[in-house]
Amino acid sequence: MLSVTILGNNSAVPAFNRHPTSQVVSHDGNNYLVDCGEGTQIQMIKYKIRRGKISHIFISHLHGDHYFGLVGLLNTFGLLSHKQDLHVYGPAPLQQIIELQMGVAETILPYKLYFHTLTKGEELVNDEKIRISCFPTTHRIECYGFLFEEKEGKRKLLIEKVRKLNIPVSFYTSLQNGLDYITPRGQRINNDEVTSAPERGKKYAFCADTKYDENIIPYINGADLVYHETTYLDNMRDKALERFHATTKQAAEIARKANVRKLLIGHFSSKYSTLEQFEQEAREIFANTELAIEGNTYEAH
Amino acid sequence: MLSVTILGNNSAVPAFNRHPTSQVVSHDGNNYLVDCGEGTQIQMIKYKIRRGKISHIFISHLHGDHYFGLVGLLNTFGLLSHKQDLHVYGPAPLQQIIELQMGVAETILPYKLYFHTLTKGEELVNDEKIRISCFPTTHRIECYGFLFEEKEGKRKLLIEKVRKLNIPVSFYTSLQNGLDYITPRGQRINNDEVTSAPERGKKYAFCADTKYDENIIPYINGADLVYHETTYLDNMRDKALERFHATTKQAAEIARKANVRKLLIGHFSSKYSTLEQFEQEAREIFANTELAIEGNTYEAH
């Protein structure tokens, strides 16, 4: 299962118990942290996120509401005696910021911290379970979205047929991997007689901060779940453009044009005390829209 | 009234709904922020601190749990169109950290930000109402405590006598300032006949992070209220020394030797889920001890 849990759904100024951007993408026992606004580690405690499962942190851009919780979290990992390697991805100056802050504090981390500089559109992680890449968005400063693509799963056993043919349990994994079975008498049982096709891999895209820009569509096209910022309601298009942000209907328009299955909206301005109208406006353009609510988990399916 | 409101009473790792160090010293309509750990601006909202009243921020040292909320707060002031000058005091590298983070975000603040480098033991503010100075403490890195000394108030009118002598209301302020009154017939009324001595100015000392060190006593001697860290209970003296922190009984010993009126203890390690024992242990040495509890205000009197 590929899912995302929201830790912060507000824009720069925290308000109405909404916090700056952070979310945890979970897949197959791993947690990937996307952005780390101030207070992220406190939100992690509140929502019982297993910090020890985080090995990769992706920072979209260097506005503080997207990373001011990062160095505190890295310190906490250290104080909690985290041993596992930790990979941080972000725009180049983030490395200098981390090193300066760690340096003046004379901090020595008990784990290895690897910093990876983001450049436009590239693969960041590619293992047997997941591919993670970044793509540029159009914001006031250098900014990246992140695309999480689950690898196709294993083939599924048709368990009644498998049992009827007395295929030994020790061969089940081989069947799931697509191998044919040869019986003790030398008879070949074709894999597709006893398995069905795997589920297709799911896709989740985090579109960071961005003005309305159709250039992101090729990256997120056909995704199962897309998070797009809606800092403002749609009557604030001019303000949104001026500040390189998007409105409800602009986000929904991108989702519609990119043929995604579901849209998640967030990064709400602190000028709004309630969020119902965000949902209403976006749904006028793209019905399968949900508000990103802190503490909630949304599955890509 | 000179008082302090606690926004964060925990040490580096937030836990049990306790937050990293921050407190607001209030005096005569001004708020002075002392340290600004991650989440300070969120705590300010929770406890209804008037952010607009803050014109001075003092950062004791550059461990993240004492300043990772600072640049976010400076940004928020900007986004909320704060216009008043803001003065930040801290160890020298803090200026570089602020400038680097503001620079990469291309932030332009709508107010003037003045950075003042702390050096050992010096006067920071001295106006007609308050004197604020810093003093060195003994921590793993360069670290300062802050002393707030309220100026002596104005003389108090003995209102019945004042009225009986028909001194005009327009002269009351002059009486409070110590002037004698000359009647229309040329008779002198000595000030001390119609006023009483002003209340003495109160003193509050924040002792930052420090190991047990009697060298701070001359700075805090006779203070009405002293905050001293107690990261650990007293059975952890070795660990405290190794990490340049103090225990309950060590803090209380300092308070006793410095003849302070009241001791406030905080900066509790995240290893402790409850705080009763901190209070008990400190009171064995210095009875007038209170726990620094988030949201509570403690008056120097």
Coordinates of C-alpha atoms in Angstrom, one line a residue:
Chain A
M1 CA 0.0 0.0 0.0
L2 CA 1.2 3.5 -0.9
S3 CA -0.2 6.2 1.3
V4 CA 0.4 9.6 2.6
T5 CA -0.2 11.0 6.1
I6 CA -0.5 14.7 6.5
L7 CA 1.4 16.4 9.4
G8 CA 1.0 20.0 8.3
N9 CA -1.6 21.5 5.9
N10 CA -1.1 25.2 6.3
S11 CA 1.1 27.7 4.5
A12 CA 3.8 29.8 6.1
V13 CA 2.0 31.3 9.2
P14 CA 0.7 28.6 11.5
A15 CA -2.9 29.3 12.5
F16 CA -6.2 27.6 13.6
N17 CA -4.2 24.6 14.8
R18 CA -2.9 24.1 11.3
H19 CA 0.8 23.6 10.8
P20 CA 3.4 24.3 8.1
T21 CA 4.0 21.7 5.4
S22 CA 5.1 18.1 6.2
Q23 CA 3.8 14.7 5.2
V24 CA 4.9 11.1 5.5
V25 CA 4.7 8.8 2.5
S26 CA 4.5 5.2 3.6
H27 CA 5.2 2.2 1.5
D28 CA 5.9 -1.4 2.5
G29 CA 7.2 -0.6 6.0
N30 CA 9.2 2.5 5.0
N31 CA 8.4 6.1 5.8
Y32 CA 9.6 8.8 3.5
L33 CA 9.3 12.3 4.9
V34 CA 8.3 15.1 2.4
D35 CA 9.1 18.6 3.7
C36 CA 9.7 19.3 7.4
G37 CA 8.1 22.6 8.5
E38 CA 8.6 23.9 12.0
G39 CA 7.0 21.6 14.6
T40 CA 7.1 18.4 12.4
Q41 CA 8.7 16.3 15.1
I42 CA 6.0 17.4 17.5
Q43 CA 3.3 16.5 15.0
M44 CA 5.1 13.1 14.5
I45 CA 4.6 12.4 18.2
K46 CA 1.0 13.5 18.1
Y47 CA 0.2 11.2 15.2
K48 CA 2.4 8.3 16.3
I49 CA 4.6 8.3 13.2
R50 CA 7.4 5.8 13.7
R51 CA 10.4 8.1 13.4
G52 CA 12.8 5.2 13.2
K53 CA 11.3 4.1 9.9
I54 CA 12.4 7.3 8.2
S55 CA 15.5 6.8 6.1
H56 CA 14.8 9.5 3.4
I57 CA 13.8 13.1 3.8
F58 CA 12.8 15.2 0.7
I59 CA 12.8 19.0 1.0
S60 CA 11.0 20.8 -1.8
H61 CA 12.4 24.3 -1.4
L62 CA 14.0 26.6 1.1
H63 CA 11.1 28.7 2.3
G64 CA 11.2 28.1 6.0
D65 CA 7.7 26.7 6.4
H66 CA 9.0 23.7 4.4
Y67 CA 12.2 23.0 6.3
F68 CA 12.6 24.8 9.6
G69 CA 11.8 21.5 11.5
L70 CA 14.6 19.6 9.7
V71 CA 17.7 20.2 11.7
G72 CA 15.8 19.8 15.0
L73 CA 14.6 16.4 13.7
L74 CA 18.1 15.4 12.7
N75 CA 19.3 16.3 16.2
T76 CA 16.5 14.3 17.8
F77 CA 17.4 11.3 15.7
G78 CA 20.9 11.7 17.1
L79 CA 19.8 12.1 20.7
L80 CA 17.6 9.0 20.3
S81 CA 20.6 7.1 19.1
H82 CA 19.4 6.5 15.6
K83 CA 22.0 4.4 13.8
Q84 CA 20.6 3.9 10.3
D85 CA 21.9 6.0 7.4
L86 CA 19.7 9.0 6.7
H87 CA 19.4 10.6 3.2
V88 CA 18.3 14.2 2.9
Y89 CA 17.4 15.6 -0.6
G90 CA 17.0 19.3 -1.1
P91 CA 18.2 22.4 -3.0
A92 CA 21.9 22.9 -2.8
P93 CA 22.1 25.6 -0.1
L94 CA 20.3 23.3 2.4
Q95 CA 23.6 21.4 2.9
Q96 CA 25.3 24.6 4.0
I97 CA 22.4 25.5 6.3
I98 CA 22.6 22.0 8.0
E99 CA 26.4 22.1 8.3
L100 CA 26.4 25.6 9.7
Q101 CA 23.8 24.8 12.3
M102 CA 25.4 21.5 13.2
G103 CA 28.8 23.1 13.3
V104 CA 28.0 26.0 15.7
A105 CA 26.3 23.5 18.0
E106 CA 29.3 21.2 17.8
T107 CA 26.9 18.3 17.1
I108 CA 28.3 14.9 16.2
L109 CA 25.6 12.6 14.9
P110 CA 25.7 8.9 15.7
Y111 CA 24.5 8.0 12.2
K112 CA 25.6 8.8 8.7
L113 CA 23.9 11.7 7.0
Y114 CA 24.0 11.9 3.3
F115 CA 23.0 15.1 1.5
H116 CA 21.8 14.9 -2.1
T117 CA 21.4 18.1 -4.1
L118 CA 18.2 18.3 -6.2
T119 CA 18.6 19.3 -9.8
K120 CA 15.7 19.6 -12.2
G121 CA 13.8 16.3 -13.0
E122 CA 15.8 13.3 -11.9
E123 CA 15.6 9.9 -10.3
L124 CA 16.4 10.0 -6.5
V125 CA 15.6 6.4 -5.4
N126 CA 15.2 3.3 -7.4
D127 CA 15.0 0.0 -5.6
E128 CA 13.0 -3.2 -6.0
K129 CA 10.0 -1.7 -4.3
I130 CA 9.8 2.0 -5.3
R131 CA 11.0 4.7 -7.7
I132 CA 11.2 8.2 -6.4
S133 CA 11.9 11.2 -8.6
C134 CA 11.7 14.9 -8.5
F135 CA 10.3 17.5 -11.0
P136 CA 10.6 21.3 -11.1
T137 CA 7.6 23.4 -10.1
T138 CA 7.2 27.2 -10.7
H139 CA 7.6 29.0 -7.4
R140 CA 9.2 32.2 -6.3
I141 CA 12.5 30.3 -5.6
E142 CA 13.9 27.0 -6.9
C143 CA 11.3 24.3 -6.0
Y144 CA 10.6 20.6 -6.7
G145 CA 7.7 18.2 -6.5
F146 CA 8.2 14.5 -5.8
L147 CA 6.8 11.5 -7.6
F148 CA 6.5 8.2 -5.8
E149 CA 6.0 5.2 -8.1
E150 CA 5.4 1.9 -6.5
K151 CA 6.9 -1.0 -8.4
E152 CA 4.5 -3.6 -9.8
G153 CA 3.9 -6.3 -7.1
K154 CA 4.5 -10.0 -7.3
R155 CA 2.1 -12.4 -9.2
K156 CA -0.8 -13.7 -7.1
L157 CA -1.1 -17.4 -6.3
L158 CA -4.4 -19.0 -7.4
I159 CA -4.2 -20.9 -4.1
E160 CA -6.9 -23.6 -4.9
K161 CA -5.2 -24.6 -8.1
V162 CA -1.8 -24.5 -6.5
R163 CA -3.0 -26.9 -3.8
K164 CA -4.8 -29.2 -6.2
L165 CA -1.6 -29.6 -8.2
N166 CA 0.3 -30.4 -5.0
I167 CA 2.9 -27.7 -5.7
P168 CA 5.1 -27.6 -2.5
V169 CA 4.9 -24.5 -0.3
S170 CA 8.7 -24.0 -0.7
F171 CA 8.1 -23.1 -4.4
Y172 CA 5.4 -20.5 -3.7
T173 CA 7.8 -17.6 -3.8
S174 CA 9.2 -18.8 -7.2
L175 CA 5.6 -18.9 -8.5
Q176 CA 5.0 -15.3 -7.3
N177 CA 8.2 -14.4 -9.2
G178 CA 6.8 -15.9 -12.4
L179 CA 8.6 -19.2 -12.6
D180 CA 7.0 -22.4 -14.1
Y181 CA 6.8 -25.5 -11.9
I182 CA 8.2 -28.8 -13.0
T183 CA 6.6 -31.8 -11.2
P184 CA 8.7 -34.7 -9.8
R185 CA 7.5 -36.6 -12.9
G186 CA 8.9 -33.9 -15.2
Q187 CA 5.6 -32.3 -16.2
R188 CA 5.7 -28.5 -16.7
I189 CA 3.0 -26.4 -15.1
N190 CA 2.9 -23.0 -16.7
N191 CA 3.1 -20.1 -14.3
D192 CA 0.0 -18.4 -15.6
E193 CA -2.1 -21.5 -14.9
V194 CA -1.6 -21.1 -11.2
T195 CA -1.0 -17.3 -10.7
S196 CA -2.8 -14.1 -11.8
A197 CA -1.2 -10.9 -12.8
P198 CA 0.1 -8.6 -10.1
E199 CA -1.6 -5.4 -9.1
R200 CA -0.2 -2.5 -11.0
G201 CA 2.1 -0.2 -9.0
K202 CA 0.4 3.0 -7.6
K203 CA 1.6 6.5 -8.1
Y204 CA 1.6 9.5 -5.7
A205 CA 2.7 13.0 -6.6
F206 CA 3.5 15.8 -4.3
C207 CA 3.4 19.1 -6.3
A208 CA 5.0 21.3 -3.6
D209 CA 4.5 25.0 -3.9
T210 CA 3.7 26.2 -7.4
K211 CA 1.7 28.7 -9.4
Y212 CA -0.7 27.2 -11.9
D213 CA 1.6 25.6 -14.5
E214 CA 0.6 22.9 -17.0
N215 CA 4.3 22.0 -17.3
I216 CA 3.9 19.6 -14.4
I217 CA 1.2 17.6 -16.1
P218 CA 3.6 15.2 -17.9
Y219 CA 5.2 14.2 -14.5
I220 CA 2.0 13.6 -12.6
N221 CA -0.1 12.3 -15.5
G222 CA -2.4 9.4 -14.6
A223 CA -1.2 9.3 -10.9
D224 CA -3.5 7.6 -8.4
L225 CA -3.2 10.4 -5.9
V226 CA -1.9 14.0 -6.4
Y227 CA -1.3 16.6 -3.7
H228 CA -1.5 20.1 -5.1
E229 CA -1.3 23.3 -3.1
T230 CA -4.3 25.6 -2.9
T231 CA -3.1 28.5 -0.8
Y232 CA -6.1 30.6 -1.8
L233 CA -9.7 30.3 -2.8
D234 CA -10.4 31.0 -6.5
N235 CA -11.3 34.7 -6.1
M236 CA -7.6 35.3 -5.2
R237 CA -6.1 34.4 -8.5
D238 CA -4.2 37.6 -8.9
K239 CA -2.7 37.3 -5.4
A240 CA -1.9 33.7 -6.1
L241 CA -0.1 34.5 -9.3
E242 CA 1.8 37.4 -7.7
R243 CA 3.0 35.0 -4.9
F244 CA 3.6 32.0 -7.2
H245 CA 0.8 30.0 -5.5
A246 CA -2.3 28.3 -6.8
T247 CA -6.1 28.5 -6.1
T248 CA -8.6 25.7 -5.6
K249 CA -9.9 25.7 -9.2
Q250 CA -6.4 25.9 -10.6
A251 CA -5.3 22.9 -8.7
A252 CA -8.5 21.0 -9.8
E253 CA -7.9 22.0 -13.4
I254 CA -4.4 20.5 -13.2
A255 CA -5.8 17.3 -11.7
R256 CA -8.5 17.1 -14.5
K257 CA -6.0 17.7 -17.3
A258 CA -3.5 15.2 -15.8
N259 CA -6.2 12.5 -15.6
V260 CA -5.4 11.7 -12.0
R261 CA -7.7 9.5 -9.9
K262 CA -7.8 11.6 -6.8
L263 CA -6.7 15.1 -5.8
L264 CA -5.6 16.2 -2.3
I265 CA -5.5 19.9 -1.6
G266 CA -3.6 21.8 1.1
H267 CA -1.1 24.6 2.0
F268 CA -4.0 26.8 3.1
S269 CA -3.4 30.4 3.8
S270 CA -3.7 31.5 7.5
K271 CA -6.3 34.0 6.4
Y272 CA -8.9 31.3 6.2
S273 CA -10.4 30.0 9.5
T274 CA -12.4 27.2 7.9
L275 CA -11.8 25.0 4.8
E276 CA -15.2 23.8 3.5
Q277 CA -15.1 26.3 0.6
F278 CA -11.7 25.0 -0.6
E279 CA -13.3 21.5 -1.0
Q280 CA -16.5 22.9 -2.6
E281 CA -14.6 25.0 -5.2
A282 CA -12.2 22.3 -6.2
R283 CA -15.0 19.7 -6.6
E284 CA -16.7 22.0 -9.1
I285 CA -13.9 21.3 -11.4
F286 CA -12.6 17.9 -10.2
A287 CA -15.1 15.9 -8.2
N288 CA -12.7 13.4 -6.5
T289 CA -11.0 16.0 -4.4
E290 CA -10.3 15.8 -0.7
L291 CA -8.9 18.3 1.8
A292 CA -5.5 17.3 3.3
I293 CA -6.4 17.1 7.0
E294 CA -3.6 16.8 9.6
G295 CA -3.4 13.3 11.0
N296 CA -5.4 11.7 8.2
T297 CA -3.9 9.1 5.9
Y298 CA -4.8 9.0 2.2
E299 CA -4.2 5.9 0.1
A300 CA -3.1 5.9 -3.5
H301 CA -5.5 3.3 -5.1
Chain B
M1 CA 4.9 44.0 37.3
L2 CA 7.8 41.9 36.1
S3 CA 6.8 38.4 35.2
V4 CA 7.7 35.5 33.0
T5 CA 5.4 33.2 31.0
I6 CA 6.8 29.7 30.1
L7 CA 6.3 28.6 26.5
G8 CA 8.6 25.6 26.6
N9 CA 10.0 23.7 29.6
N10 CA 11.7 20.7 28.1
S11 CA 15.2 20.0 26.9
A12 CA 16.2 19.2 23.4
V13 CA 13.8 16.4 22.5
P14 CA 10.1 17.4 22.7
A15 CA 8.1 14.9 24.7
F16 CA 5.0 14.5 26.9
N17 CA 3.6 17.6 25.4
R18 CA 6.6 19.6 26.7
H19 CA 8.4 21.8 24.2
P20 CA 11.9 23.2 23.8
T21 CA 13.0 26.3 25.7
S22 CA 11.2 29.6 25.2
Q23 CA 9.8 32.2 27.7
V24 CA 8.3 35.6 27.5
V25 CA 9.4 38.2 30.1
S26 CA 6.7 40.9 30.5
H27 CA 7.2 44.3 32.0
D28 CA 5.0 47.4 31.7
G29 CA 3.4 46.5 28.4
N30 CA 6.6 45.2 26.7
N31 CA 7.3 41.5 26.0
Y32 CA 10.9 40.3 25.8
L33 CA 11.3 36.9 24.3
V34 CA 14.0 34.7 25.9
D35 CA 15.1 31.8 23.6
C36 CA 12.9 30.5 20.8
G37 CA 13.0 26.8 20.4
E38 CA 11.1 25.0 17.6
G39 CA 7.4 25.6 17.9
T40 CA 7.6 28.8 19.9
Q41 CA 5.3 30.7 17.5
I42 CA 2.7 27.9 17.8
Q43 CA 3.0 28.1 21.6
M44 CA 2.5 31.8 21.4
I45 CA -0.8 31.3 19.6
K46 CA -1.9 28.7 22.2
Y47 CA -1.1 30.9 25.2
K48 CA -2.3 34.2 23.5
I49 CA 1.0 36.0 23.7
R50 CA 0.8 39.3 22.0
R51 CA 3.4 38.9 19.3
G52 CA 3.2 42.5 18.3
K53 CA 4.5 43.6 21.7
I54 CA 7.8 41.8 21.2
S55 CA 10.6 44.2 20.2
H56 CA 13.6 42.3 21.7
I57 CA 14.6 38.6 21.4
F58 CA 17.4 37.1 23.4
I59 CA 19.0 33.8 22.4
S60 CA 21.1 32.2 25.1
H61 CA 23.1 29.8 22.9
L62 CA 23.1 28.0 19.6
H63 CA 21.9 24.6 20.5
G64 CA 18.8 24.1 18.3
D65 CA 16.3 23.6 21.0
H66 CA 16.9 27.2 22.0
Y67 CA 16.6 28.9 18.6
F68 CA 15.1 26.8 15.8
G69 CA 11.9 28.7 16.1
L70 CA 13.5 32.1 15.6
V71 CA 13.7 32.5 11.8
G72 CA 10.2 31.2 11.4
L73 CA 9.0 33.8 13.9
L74 CA 10.9 36.6 12.1
N75 CA 9.3 35.5 8.9
T76 CA 5.8 35.4 10.5
F77 CA 6.4 39.0 11.8
G78 CA 7.1 39.9 8.2
L79 CA 4.0 38.1 6.8
L80 CA 1.9 39.8 9.5
S81 CA 3.3 43.2 8.3
H82 CA 5.0 44.0 11.6
K83 CA 6.6 47.4 11.2
Q84 CA 8.3 48.0 14.5
D85 CA 12.1 47.6 14.8
L86 CA 13.1 44.2 16.1
H87 CA 16.3 43.6 18.1
V88 CA 17.8 40.1 18.3
Y89 CA 20.7 39.3 20.7
G90 CA 22.7 36.1 20.4
P91 CA 26.1 34.6 20.0
A92 CA 27.9 35.8 16.8
P93 CA 27.2 32.9 14.4
L94 CA 23.4 33.5 14.8
Q95 CA 23.7 36.5 12.5
Q96 CA 25.1 34.3 9.7
I97 CA 22.4 31.7 10.2
I98 CA 19.7 34.3 10.0
E99 CA 21.2 35.9 6.9
L100 CA 21.8 32.6 5.2
Q101 CA 18.2 31.4 5.7
M102 CA 16.7 34.8 4.8
G103 CA 19.0 35.0 1.8
V104 CA 18.1 31.6 0.2
A105 CA 14.4 32.3 0.7
E106 CA 14.9 35.7 -0.9
T107 CA 13.0 37.2 2.1
I108 CA 12.6 40.9 2.4
L109 CA 11.3 41.9 5.9
P110 CA 9.0 44.9 6.2
Y111 CA 10.7 46.0 9.4
K112 CA 14.2 46.7 10.6
L113 CA 16.0 43.8 12.1
Y114 CA 19.0 44.7 14.3
F115 CA 21.4 41.9 15.3
H116 CA 23.5 42.4 18.5
T117 CA 26.3 40.0 19.2
L118 CA 26.6 38.9 22.8
T119 CA 29.9 39.0 24.5
K120 CA 30.6 38.0 28.1
G121 CA 28.7 40.0 30.8
E122 CA 27.4 43.3 29.3
E123 CA 24.5 45.6 29.4
L124 CA 22.0 45.0 26.5
V125 CA 19.1 47.4 27.2
N126 CA 19.0 50.3 29.6
D127 CA 15.9 52.6 29.4
E128 CA 13.9 54.4 32.0
K129 CA 11.9 51.2 32.8
I130 CA 14.3 48.3 32.7
R131 CA 17.9 47.3 32.5
I132 CA 18.7 44.0 30.8
S133 CA 22.2 42.4 30.8
C134 CA 23.7 39.1 30.0
F135 CA 26.2 36.9 31.9
P136 CA 28.2 33.9 30.9
T137 CA 27.2 30.4 31.9
T138 CA 29.2 27.2 31.7
H139 CA 27.7 25.0 29.0
R140 CA 29.2 22.8 26.2
I141 CA 29.2 25.8 23.9
E142 CA 29.2 29.6 24.4
C143 CA 26.1 30.4 26.5
Y144 CA 24.6 33.3 28.3
G145 CA 22.0 34.0 31.0
F146 CA 20.0 37.1 31.1
L147 CA 19.2 39.4 34.0
F148 CA 16.1 41.7 33.9
E149 CA 16.3 44.5 36.5
E150 CA 13.2 46.6 36.8
K151 CA 14.0 50.3 37.5
E152 CA 12.7 51.7 40.8
G153 CA 9.1 53.0 40.2
K154 CA 7.8 56.5 40.9
R155 CA 7.1 57.8 44.4
K156 CA 3.6 57.0 45.7
L157 CA 1.1 59.8 46.5
L158 CA -0.3 59.9 50.0
I159 CA -3.6 60.9 48.4
E160 CA -5.4 62.0 51.5
K161 CA -2.7 64.4 52.5
V162 CA -2.3 65.6 48.9
R163 CA -6.0 66.4 48.8
K164 CA -6.1 68.0 52.2
L165 CA -3.3 70.4 51.2
N166 CA -5.2 71.2 47.9
I167 CA -2.3 70.3 45.7
P168 CA -3.6 70.5 42.1
V169 CA -4.0 67.3 40.1
S170 CA -1.8 68.7 37.4
F171 CA 1.1 68.6 39.9
Y172 CA 0.7 64.9 40.8
T173 CA 3.2 63.6 38.3
S174 CA 5.8 66.1 39.6
L175 CA 5.1 64.8 43.1
Q176 CA 5.6 61.2 41.9
N177 CA 8.9 62.4 40.4
G178 CA 10.0 63.7 43.8
L179 CA 9.5 67.5 43.4
D180 CA 8.4 69.7 46.3
Y181 CA 5.2 71.7 45.9
I182 CA 5.1 75.5 46.4
T183 CA 1.7 76.8 47.3
P184 CA 0.3 80.0 45.7
R185 CA 1.2 81.8 48.9
G186 CA 4.9 80.7 48.6
Q187 CA 4.8 77.9 51.2
R188 CA 7.0 74.9 50.5
I189 CA 5.5 71.4 51.0
N190 CA 8.3 68.9 51.2
N191 CA 7.8 66.0 48.8
D192 CA 8.3 63.3 51.5
E193 CA 5.3 64.8 53.5
V194 CA 2.9 63.9 50.7
T195 CA 4.5 60.8 49.1
S196 CA 6.0 57.5 50.2
A197 CA 9.1 55.8 48.8
P198 CA 8.6 53.9 45.5
E199 CA 8.6 50.1 45.4
R200 CA 12.0 48.7 44.8
G201 CA 12.6 47.4 41.3
K202 CA 12.3 43.6 40.9
K203 CA 14.9 41.3 39.4
Y204 CA 14.4 38.2 37.2
A205 CA 17.3 36.0 36.1
F206 CA 17.3 33.4 33.4
C207 CA 20.3 31.1 33.8
A208 CA 20.1 29.4 30.4
D209 CA 21.8 26.0 30.1
T210 CA 24.7 25.5 32.5
K211 CA 26.4 23.0 34.7
Y212 CA 26.5 23.7 38.4
D213 CA 28.7 26.8 38.6
E214 CA 28.9 29.2 41.5
N215 CA 30.4 31.8 39.2
I216 CA 26.9 32.9 38.2
I217 CA 26.0 33.8 41.8
P218 CA 27.3 37.4 41.7
Y219 CA 25.0 38.1 38.7
I220 CA 21.8 36.6 40.2
N221 CA 22.4 37.4 43.8
G222 CA 19.3 38.6 45.7
A223 CA 17.0 38.3 42.6
D224 CA 13.3 38.0 43.2
L225 CA 12.9 35.2 40.7
V226 CA 15.5 32.9 39.1
Y227 CA 15.0 30.3 36.4
H228 CA 17.7 27.6 36.6
E229 CA 17.8 24.5 34.5
T230 CA 17.3 21.1 36.0
T231 CA 17.7 18.7 33.1
Y232 CA 18.1 15.8 35.4
L233 CA 17.1 14.5 38.8
D234 CA 19.8 14.5 41.4
N235 CA 20.9 10.8 40.9
M236 CA 22.2 11.8 37.5
R237 CA 24.9 14.2 38.6
D238 CA 27.6 12.5 36.6
K239 CA 25.6 12.6 33.4
A240 CA 24.7 16.2 34.1
L241 CA 28.3 17.2 34.5
E242 CA 29.3 15.3 31.4
R243 CA 26.7 17.2 29.4
F244 CA 27.1 20.5 31.1
H245 CA 23.7 20.5 32.6
A246 CA 22.5 20.7 36.2
T247 CA 20.3 18.6 38.6
T248 CA 17.5 19.6 40.9
K249 CA 19.6 19.9 44.0
Q250 CA 22.3 21.7 42.2
A251 CA 19.9 24.3 40.9
A252 CA 18.5 24.7 44.4
E253 CA 21.9 25.0 45.9
I254 CA 22.7 27.9 43.6
A255 CA 19.4 29.5 44.6
R256 CA 20.1 29.1 48.3
K257 CA 23.7 30.4 48.0
A258 CA 22.5 33.4 45.9
N259 CA 19.8 34.3 48.4
V260 CA 17.1 34.5 45.8
R261 CA 13.4 34.8 46.8
K262 CA 12.0 32.2 44.4
L263 CA 13.4 29.5 42.1
L264 CA 11.8 28.3 39.0
I265 CA 13.1 25.1 37.5
G266 CA 12.8 23.7 33.9
H267 CA 14.6 22.3 30.8
F268 CA 13.5 18.8 31.8
S269 CA 15.0 15.8 30.0
S270 CA 12.6 13.9 27.8
K271 CA 13.4 10.7 29.7
Y272 CA 11.0 11.9 32.5
S273 CA 7.3 11.5 31.9
T274 CA 6.3 13.3 35.1
L275 CA 7.8 16.2 37.0
E276 CA 6.7 15.8 40.7
Q277 CA 10.1 14.5 41.8
F278 CA 11.9 17.5 40.3
E279 CA 9.9 19.8 42.6
Q280 CA 10.4 17.5 45.6
E281 CA 14.1 17.2 45.3
A282 CA 14.7 20.9 44.7
R283 CA 12.5 21.9 47.7
E284 CA 14.6 19.7 50.0
I285 CA 17.4 22.3 49.5
F286 CA 15.4 25.4 48.6
A287 CA 11.8 25.5 49.8
N288 CA 10.5 28.3 47.6
T289 CA 10.9 26.3 44.3
E290 CA 8.3 26.0 41.6
L291 CA 8.2 23.9 38.4
A292 CA 8.2 26.0 35.2
I293 CA 4.9 24.8 33.6
E294 CA 4.1 25.8 30.0
G295 CA 1.4 28.5 29.9
N296 CA 1.9 29.6 33.5
T297 CA 3.1 33.1 34.4
Y298 CA 5.4 33.7 37.4
E299 CA 5.7 37.1 38.9
A300 CA 9.0 38.4 40.4
H301 CA 7.8 39.9 43.7

